[in-house]
């Protein structure tokens, strides 16, 4: 947005955080022009403009026992308390599918709809939270991230979408084109 607004300072944005179904609904009811959706519920009503693979990571205190591992397995995480996103989010959906497939239960001590909270809370106690790559914390000396083994939880996809067959307003179309280029760069 900053790059776009430098060239077009008169354009305003409304940014809303929604779960994946609500983001798709916002496109359908025209309350959003475009949406970034991780693992959409259904893609039939949306046009995908771009997508990027997003590996999963565990977020934990720098002194956590699992912090010394290069890659973390879900069965290792099951030995510690975890913070999970609520069931309406794509991250949780992929974790739940993996847990059923692997016959593992995670000791969920916190459930939240705030990924920002899950990025920061491991600073407070030895709890593991989960993020897709784009949501990883910047460098916090007291928190580290480790990739989850893709055999346990495969990468999901983050999609840039608009409503199928909708002609976007000019500013939204130009901003979507900028995002497409940035996402394409991430995929390479």
Short mmCIF file of C-alpha atoms in Angstrom, two decimals:
data_model
loop_
_atom_site.label_atom_id
_atom_site.label_comp_id
_atom_site.label_asym_id
_atom_site.label_seq_id
_atom_site.Cartn_x
_atom_site.Cartn_y
_atom_site.Cartn_z
CA UNK A 1 0.00 0.00 0.00
CA UNK A 2 2.82 2.37 0.81
CA UNK A 3 4.33 1.96 -2.65
CA UNK A 4 0.94 2.51 -4.29
CA UNK A 5 0.04 5.50 -2.11
CA UNK A 6 3.38 7.21 -2.85
CA UNK A 7 2.34 7.30 -6.51
CA UNK A 8 -1.37 7.86 -5.80
CA UNK A 9 -1.66 9.80 -2.51
CA UNK A 10 -5.34 10.61 -3.08
CA UNK A 11 -6.38 6.94 -2.96
CA UNK A 12 -7.73 5.72 0.36
CA UNK A 13 -7.82 2.14 1.62
CA UNK A 14 -10.06 0.23 3.97
CA UNK A 15 -8.28 -2.82 5.39
CA UNK A 16 -10.32 -5.45 7.23
CA UNK A 17 -9.13 -8.69 8.79
CA UNK A 18 -11.65 -11.47 8.20
CA UNK A 19 -11.67 -15.23 8.23
CA UNK A 20 -11.63 -16.96 4.87
CA UNK A 21 -15.40 -17.40 4.48
CA UNK A 22 -16.08 -13.80 5.54
CA UNK A 23 -13.47 -12.56 3.05
CA UNK A 24 -15.22 -14.43 0.25
CA UNK A 25 -18.57 -13.01 1.38
CA UNK A 26 -17.11 -9.49 1.35
CA UNK A 27 -16.14 -9.99 -2.29
CA UNK A 28 -19.61 -11.34 -3.13
CA UNK A 29 -21.48 -8.47 -1.45
CA UNK A 30 -19.09 -5.84 -2.90
CA UNK A 31 -17.93 -4.63 0.52
CA UNK A 32 -14.40 -5.53 -0.65
CA UNK A 33 -12.88 -5.08 -4.09
CA UNK A 34 -10.02 -7.54 -3.59
CA UNK A 35 -9.01 -9.96 -0.85
CA UNK A 36 -5.97 -11.93 0.23
CA UNK A 37 -7.38 -15.28 1.34
CA UNK A 38 -5.39 -18.15 2.82
CA UNK A 39 -6.93 -21.48 1.82
CA UNK A 40 -10.36 -20.23 0.63
CA UNK A 41 -13.48 -22.17 1.57
CA UNK A 42 -14.67 -22.21 -2.03
CA UNK A 43 -13.16 -20.71 -5.13
CA UNK A 44 -16.22 -20.93 -7.39
CA UNK A 45 -17.31 -17.31 -6.85
CA UNK A 46 -13.87 -15.71 -7.01
CA UNK A 47 -11.30 -15.08 -9.68
CA UNK A 48 -7.76 -15.85 -8.57
CA UNK A 49 -5.42 -13.09 -9.66
CA UNK A 50 -2.28 -14.58 -8.11
CA UNK A 51 -1.24 -17.07 -5.45
CA UNK A 52 1.83 -17.96 -3.45
CA UNK A 53 2.78 -21.07 -1.50
CA UNK A 54 2.95 -20.52 2.25
CA UNK A 55 4.86 -23.02 4.42
CA UNK A 56 3.88 -23.39 8.07
CA UNK A 57 6.10 -22.40 10.95
CA UNK A 58 6.05 -22.88 14.70
CA UNK A 59 6.64 -19.74 16.76
CA UNK A 60 8.24 -20.20 20.17
CA UNK A 61 10.47 -18.65 22.80
CA UNK A 62 14.13 -18.52 21.82
CA UNK A 63 14.98 -20.71 24.83
CA UNK A 64 12.26 -23.32 24.09
CA UNK A 65 13.43 -26.94 23.90
CA UNK A 66 12.33 -27.16 20.24
CA UNK A 67 14.18 -23.97 19.25
CA UNK A 68 17.37 -25.96 18.61
CA UNK A 69 15.69 -28.04 15.87
CA UNK A 70 16.01 -26.95 12.25
CA UNK A 71 12.56 -28.40 11.41
CA UNK A 72 9.78 -29.21 13.88
CA UNK A 73 7.40 -32.17 13.76
CA UNK A 74 3.82 -31.88 15.01
CA UNK A 75 4.33 -34.82 17.36
CA UNK A 76 7.11 -32.78 19.03
CA UNK A 77 4.74 -29.83 19.42
CA UNK A 78 2.20 -32.12 21.09
CA UNK A 79 4.52 -32.30 24.12
CA UNK A 80 4.00 -28.59 24.87
CA UNK A 81 1.06 -26.20 25.27
CA UNK A 82 0.03 -24.54 22.02
CA UNK A 83 -1.93 -21.52 20.84
CA UNK A 84 -4.15 -22.17 17.85
CA UNK A 85 -6.14 -19.91 15.57
CA UNK A 86 -9.92 -20.34 15.67
CA UNK A 87 -11.45 -22.97 13.39
CA UNK A 88 -12.62 -20.46 10.76
CA UNK A 89 -9.07 -19.72 9.58
CA UNK A 90 -7.23 -21.65 6.87
CA UNK A 91 -4.18 -22.17 9.10
CA UNK A 92 -6.34 -24.02 11.63
CA UNK A 93 -8.08 -26.02 8.92
CA UNK A 94 -4.76 -27.38 7.60
CA UNK A 95 -3.50 -28.10 11.11
CA UNK A 96 -6.74 -29.95 11.99
CA UNK A 97 -6.53 -32.06 8.82
CA UNK A 98 -2.93 -32.95 9.67
CA UNK A 99 -3.79 -33.84 13.27
CA UNK A 100 -6.53 -36.24 12.16
CA UNK A 101 -4.28 -37.80 9.51
CA UNK A 102 -1.41 -38.24 12.00
CA UNK A 103 -3.65 -39.22 14.97
CA UNK A 104 -2.13 -36.48 17.12
CA UNK A 105 -3.76 -34.15 19.63
CA UNK A 106 -2.26 -30.79 20.50
CA UNK A 107 -2.72 -29.43 24.04
CA UNK A 108 -4.41 -26.19 23.02
CA UNK A 109 -4.23 -23.73 25.90
CA UNK A 110 -5.16 -20.65 23.89
CA UNK A 111 -7.47 -20.24 20.91
CA UNK A 112 -7.56 -16.84 19.24
CA UNK A 113 -8.60 -15.03 16.10
CA UNK A 114 -5.53 -12.77 16.36
CA UNK A 115 -2.44 -13.84 14.45
CA UNK A 116 -0.67 -10.79 15.85
CA UNK A 117 -1.33 -12.15 19.35
CA UNK A 118 0.05 -15.56 18.32
CA UNK A 119 3.23 -13.93 16.96
CA UNK A 120 3.93 -12.18 20.25
CA UNK A 121 2.55 -14.41 23.00
CA UNK A 122 5.45 -16.93 22.97
CA UNK A 123 7.51 -14.11 24.51
CA UNK A 124 5.40 -14.61 27.66
CA UNK A 125 5.66 -18.36 28.21
CA UNK A 126 6.75 -21.64 26.66
CA UNK A 127 3.82 -21.95 24.30
CA UNK A 128 4.01 -22.78 20.60
CA UNK A 129 1.87 -20.95 18.07
CA UNK A 130 1.62 -21.44 14.32
CA UNK A 131 1.90 -19.03 11.41
CA UNK A 132 2.07 -19.16 7.68
CA UNK A 133 5.30 -17.74 6.29
CA UNK A 134 3.92 -14.28 5.45
CA UNK A 135 2.80 -13.86 9.08
CA UNK A 136 6.13 -14.66 10.70
CA UNK A 137 7.33 -12.17 13.27
CA UNK A 138 10.05 -9.75 12.42
CA UNK A 139 13.16 -10.30 14.45
CA UNK A 140 12.33 -10.48 18.13
CA UNK A 141 15.31 -11.61 20.17
CA UNK A 142 13.11 -13.61 22.51
CA UNK A 143 11.06 -15.43 19.80
CA UNK A 144 12.17 -17.80 17.04
CA UNK A 145 10.36 -19.57 14.23
CA UNK A 146 10.99 -23.05 12.89
CA UNK A 147 9.40 -24.61 9.82
CA UNK A 148 6.92 -27.42 10.41
CA UNK A 149 7.92 -30.54 8.53
CA UNK A 150 5.91 -30.50 5.27
CA UNK A 151 5.22 -34.22 5.72
CA UNK A 152 3.09 -33.17 8.70
CA UNK A 153 1.47 -29.98 7.40
CA UNK A 154 1.96 -29.26 3.71
CA UNK A 155 2.21 -25.68 2.54
CA UNK A 156 -1.03 -23.85 1.98
CA UNK A 157 -1.67 -21.15 -0.58
CA UNK A 158 -2.40 -17.47 -0.15
CA UNK A 159 -4.66 -16.20 -2.94
CA UNK A 160 -5.21 -12.68 -4.23
CA UNK A 161 -8.84 -12.69 -5.37
CA UNK A 162 -11.62 -10.59 -6.74
CA UNK A 163 -15.26 -11.45 -7.43
CA UNK A 164 -15.57 -13.42 -10.66
CA UNK A 165 -16.86 -11.31 -13.58
CA UNK A 166 -16.67 -8.05 -11.62
CA UNK A 167 -15.02 -5.04 -13.22
CA UNK A 168 -12.98 -3.41 -10.48
CA UNK A 169 -12.80 0.35 -9.96
CA UNK A 170 -9.67 1.75 -11.63
CA UNK A 171 -7.74 2.33 -8.39
CA UNK A 172 -8.54 -1.17 -7.09
CA UNK A 173 -7.56 -2.75 -10.43
CA UNK A 174 -4.23 -0.92 -10.48
CA UNK A 175 -3.50 -1.85 -6.86
CA UNK A 176 -4.44 -5.49 -7.57
CA UNK A 177 -2.00 -5.47 -10.52
CA UNK A 178 0.76 -4.20 -8.22
CA UNK A 179 -0.02 -6.97 -5.69
CA UNK A 180 -0.01 -9.56 -8.48
CA UNK A 181 3.51 -8.54 -9.46
CA UNK A 182 4.70 -8.68 -5.84
CA UNK A 183 3.14 -12.11 -5.31
CA UNK A 184 4.65 -13.41 -8.53
CA UNK A 185 8.07 -12.31 -7.24
CA UNK A 186 7.49 -14.24 -3.99
CA UNK A 187 6.62 -17.43 -5.89
CA UNK A 188 9.91 -17.46 -7.83
#
